[in-house]
């Protein structure tokens, strides 16, 4: 089968890869309907994060079940399914507490390479959620987004305790940040401040529910948020980048007693103890437990209450995956969808 493989920074090729097969009785094999390039795939692409090359790529996926192992009970061949970027049992104590991304049995899907024609999904019962029926084609981008970017933005908003009466600021205008805006809106936030200096991303943020846009960054960005909130800071701040500047901005922009939800994969971020001490903030985040939210997100998409798939502004055949990486690296695309 065909699948994207990274051979080193800046070097993605679509190769012939081995067909996946059932290895454990809890596995499923799915035929990928759509996959995509993640902002986090850009860390190794840019040489910031080391990997063992060559590495199969992709951890976001939606598709049709082709085969299941003998112990799989909740999904059957022919169903359309969405799964998270961690395969999880969904039964251990950590999963039951809603933190599936730290499941004691978790398997990182990125190692299996979802930017491909087919994919083995371990722990299928605990990982995959089936849609009520086969989706129409126009629903597939939104369902795919639930696999990571929507689930991650949603977790950011939940961790930041976005809700009625709250002012929510979102640091980061990538797909996750934009979908954190959508999540904050769904969760009932009163005011949503999107931080972005790109016209097309500002437009999408407004369509997803942003009430204010702040273009300034760093201390100026913090000052702008204070100015919009009577000098107090936002009740909730979602950090969706993973850099020192974005984390500082988030912690400085939240009001005392407020909540920071951080979902950007932190690279070289150091949190100053005194800063944190005086912030009086709740700070919670990490790899999103997407599986916790999947049934609810699929229902919202299925009933056309939300259309998160709009973050995909470029669609390419899988064979052109390298162009997709390049477009996202150059920020020419917000998010690239790949069709096998
Ligand atoms: Zn678990």
Coordinates of C-alpha atoms in Angstrom, one line a residue, residues 56-296:
X56 CA 5.9 6.5 8.8
X57 CA 3.9 9.6 9.3
X58 CA 0.4 10.6 10.4
X59 CA -1.8 10.2 13.5
X60 CA -5.1 11.7 12.5
X61 CA -7.5 9.4 10.6
X62 CA -11.1 8.5 9.7
X63 CA -12.1 5.6 7.6
X64 CA -14.0 2.3 7.1
X65 CA -13.4 -0.8 9.1
X66 CA -12.2 -3.6 6.9
X67 CA -11.3 -6.3 9.4
X68 CA -11.4 -6.8 13.2
X69 CA -9.6 -9.2 15.5
X70 CA -11.5 -11.9 17.4
X71 CA -11.9 -9.9 20.6
X72 CA -13.2 -6.7 19.0
X73 CA -16.9 -6.1 20.0
X74 CA -17.9 -2.5 19.4
X75 CA -17.0 -1.9 15.8
X76 CA -17.6 -4.1 12.8
X77 CA -16.4 -4.2 9.2
X78 CA -18.2 -1.7 7.0
X79 CA -18.6 0.9 9.7
X80 CA -17.1 4.4 9.4
X81 CA -15.0 5.2 12.4
X82 CA -12.9 8.0 13.9
X83 CA -10.2 7.4 16.4
X84 CA -7.8 9.5 18.5
X85 CA -4.0 9.8 18.0
X86 CA -3.5 7.5 21.0
X87 CA -4.9 4.0 20.9
X88 CA -6.3 3.4 24.3
X89 CA -8.1 0.7 26.3
X90 CA -10.7 3.2 27.6
X91 CA -11.1 0.9 30.6
X92 CA -8.1 1.5 32.9
X93 CA -8.5 3.9 35.9
X94 CA -6.8 6.8 34.0
X95 CA -9.1 6.3 31.0
X96 CA -12.2 6.1 33.2
X97 CA -11.2 9.4 34.8
X98 CA -11.2 11.0 31.3
X99 CA -7.4 11.1 30.7
X100 CA -7.2 8.5 27.9
X101 CA -4.1 10.2 26.5
X102 CA -2.3 8.8 29.5
X103 CA -3.9 5.4 29.3
X104 CA -1.7 2.7 31.0
X105 CA -1.9 0.7 27.7
X106 CA -1.7 3.5 25.2
X107 CA -0.1 3.1 21.8
X108 CA 0.9 6.2 19.8
X109 CA -0.8 6.1 16.4
X110 CA 1.9 8.2 14.9
X111 CA 4.2 5.2 15.0
X112 CA 1.8 3.3 12.8
X113 CA 1.5 6.0 10.2
X114 CA -2.0 7.1 9.3
X115 CA -1.1 9.0 6.2
X116 CA -1.6 5.8 4.3
X117 CA -4.2 3.7 2.4
X118 CA -4.7 1.4 5.4
X119 CA -4.0 1.5 9.1
X120 CA -3.8 -1.0 12.0
X121 CA -5.6 0.4 15.0
X122 CA -4.7 -1.4 18.3
X123 CA -7.2 -1.6 21.2
X124 CA -10.0 -0.9 18.6
X125 CA -12.9 -1.1 21.2
X126 CA -11.3 1.6 23.3
X127 CA -10.0 3.8 20.5
X128 CA -12.6 3.9 17.7
X129 CA -16.0 5.5 17.7
X130 CA -18.4 4.6 14.8
X131 CA -20.7 7.2 13.1
X132 CA -24.4 6.4 13.1
X133 CA -24.2 5.6 9.4
X134 CA -21.8 6.1 6.5
X135 CA -21.2 9.8 6.2
X136 CA -21.7 11.9 3.1
X137 CA -18.5 13.1 1.6
X138 CA -18.9 16.6 2.8
X139 CA -18.9 15.5 6.4
X140 CA -15.6 13.6 6.2
X141 CA -13.3 16.7 6.8
X142 CA -15.2 17.6 10.0
X143 CA -15.2 14.0 11.2
X144 CA -11.5 13.7 10.5
X145 CA -10.8 16.9 12.5
X146 CA -12.4 15.3 15.6
X147 CA -9.4 12.8 15.5
X148 CA -7.0 15.5 16.7
X149 CA -7.3 19.2 16.1
X150 CA -11.0 19.6 17.1
X151 CA -10.5 17.2 20.1
X152 CA -7.3 19.1 21.1
X153 CA -8.9 22.6 20.8
X154 CA -11.9 21.3 22.7
X155 CA -9.7 20.0 25.5
X156 CA -7.9 23.3 25.6
X157 CA -11.2 25.2 26.1
X158 CA -12.4 22.7 28.7
X159 CA -9.0 22.9 30.6
X160 CA -9.4 26.7 30.5
X161 CA -12.9 26.3 31.9
X162 CA -14.5 28.2 29.0
X163 CA -18.2 28.6 29.7
X164 CA -21.1 31.0 30.1
X165 CA -20.2 34.5 31.3
X166 CA -16.5 33.9 30.6
X167 CA -14.1 35.9 28.5
X168 CA -11.8 33.4 26.7
X169 CA -8.6 34.4 25.0
X170 CA -6.9 32.0 22.5
X171 CA -3.2 32.2 21.8
X172 CA -2.4 30.6 18.4
X173 CA -4.2 30.8 15.1
X174 CA -3.3 27.3 13.8
X175 CA -6.1 24.7 13.3
X176 CA -6.1 23.9 17.0
X177 CA -6.3 27.5 18.1
X178 CA -9.1 28.2 15.6
X179 CA -11.0 25.1 16.8
X180 CA -10.5 26.2 20.5
X181 CA -12.5 29.3 19.4
X182 CA -15.2 27.1 18.0
X183 CA -15.1 25.0 21.3
X184 CA -15.3 28.1 23.5
X185 CA -18.4 29.2 21.5
X186 CA -20.1 25.8 21.9
X187 CA -19.3 25.8 25.6
X188 CA -21.1 29.1 25.9
X189 CA -18.4 31.6 26.4
X190 CA -19.6 35.2 26.3
X191 CA -16.6 36.8 24.7
X192 CA -13.8 35.2 22.7
X193 CA -10.6 36.9 21.8
X194 CA -8.6 35.4 19.0
X195 CA -4.9 36.3 18.8
X196 CA -4.0 36.4 15.1
X197 CA -2.3 38.7 12.6
X198 CA -3.4 36.7 9.4
X199 CA -6.5 38.0 7.6
X200 CA -7.8 34.6 6.5
X201 CA -7.3 33.1 9.9
X202 CA -9.0 36.1 11.6
X203 CA -11.9 35.6 9.3
X204 CA -12.3 31.9 10.1
X205 CA -11.9 32.7 13.9
X206 CA -14.8 35.2 13.6
X207 CA -16.9 32.6 11.7
X208 CA -16.2 30.1 14.5
X209 CA -17.3 32.6 17.2
X210 CA -14.5 35.1 18.0
X211 CA -15.9 38.4 19.1
X212 CA -12.5 40.3 19.2
X213 CA -9.2 40.0 17.4
X214 CA -5.9 40.9 18.9
X215 CA -3.0 41.2 16.5
X216 CA -0.3 42.2 19.0
X217 CA 2.0 39.6 20.5
X218 CA 4.1 39.3 23.6
X219 CA 3.7 42.0 26.2
X220 CA 1.8 44.1 23.8
X221 CA -0.6 41.2 23.2
X222 CA -1.1 40.8 27.0
X223 CA -1.7 44.6 27.3
X224 CA -4.3 44.4 24.6
X225 CA -6.2 41.6 26.4
X226 CA -6.0 43.5 29.7
X227 CA -7.4 46.5 28.0
X228 CA -10.4 44.5 26.7
X229 CA -11.1 43.1 30.2
X230 CA -11.1 46.2 32.4
X231 CA -7.4 45.6 33.3
X232 CA -8.2 42.2 34.8
X233 CA -7.2 39.7 32.2
X234 CA -9.2 36.9 30.6
X235 CA -11.1 34.3 32.7
X236 CA -9.8 31.6 30.4
X237 CA -6.8 31.4 28.1
X238 CA -6.1 28.6 25.7
X239 CA -2.5 28.2 24.7
X240 CA -2.2 26.4 21.3
X241 CA 1.3 27.0 20.1
X242 CA 3.9 25.5 22.4
X243 CA 6.6 28.2 22.5
X244 CA 8.0 30.2 25.3
X245 CA 6.4 33.4 24.0
X246 CA 2.9 31.8 23.7
X247 CA 3.1 30.2 27.2
X248 CA 4.3 33.5 28.7
X249 CA 1.5 35.3 26.9
X250 CA -1.1 32.8 28.2
X251 CA 0.0 33.0 31.8
X252 CA 0.3 36.8 31.8
X253 CA -3.1 37.3 30.1
X254 CA -5.1 35.3 32.5
X255 CA -6.8 37.0 35.5
X256 CA -6.0 35.9 39.1
X257 CA -8.2 32.8 39.8
X258 CA -8.5 32.2 36.0
X259 CA -7.6 29.1 34.0
X260 CA -5.0 28.4 31.4
X261 CA -5.5 25.4 29.2
X262 CA -2.3 24.6 27.3
X263 CA -2.4 22.2 24.4
X264 CA 0.6 23.3 22.2
X265 CA 3.3 20.7 22.3
X266 CA 5.8 22.5 24.5
X267 CA 9.3 23.0 22.9
X268 CA 11.9 24.6 25.0
X269 CA 9.3 26.2 27.3
X270 CA 10.4 27.1 30.8
X271 CA 7.9 28.4 33.3
X272 CA 9.2 30.9 35.8
X273 CA 8.1 29.9 39.4
X274 CA 7.7 33.5 40.5
X275 CA 5.5 34.2 37.5
X276 CA 3.4 31.2 38.2
X277 CA 3.2 32.0 41.9
X278 CA 2.0 35.6 41.4
X279 CA -0.4 34.7 38.6
X280 CA -2.8 32.8 41.0
X281 CA -3.8 30.9 37.9
X282 CA -5.0 27.3 37.4
X283 CA -2.7 25.8 34.7
X284 CA -3.8 22.5 33.1
X285 CA -3.0 20.9 29.8
X286 CA -1.0 18.3 27.9
X287 CA -1.8 15.8 25.2
X288 CA -5.6 16.0 24.7
X289 CA -7.7 13.0 25.9
X290 CA -9.6 13.2 22.6
X291 CA -11.3 9.9 23.2
X292 CA -13.2 11.5 26.1
X293 CA -14.9 14.0 23.7
X294 CA -15.2 11.9 20.6
X295 CA -18.8 10.6 21.0
X296 CA -20.1 14.2 21.7

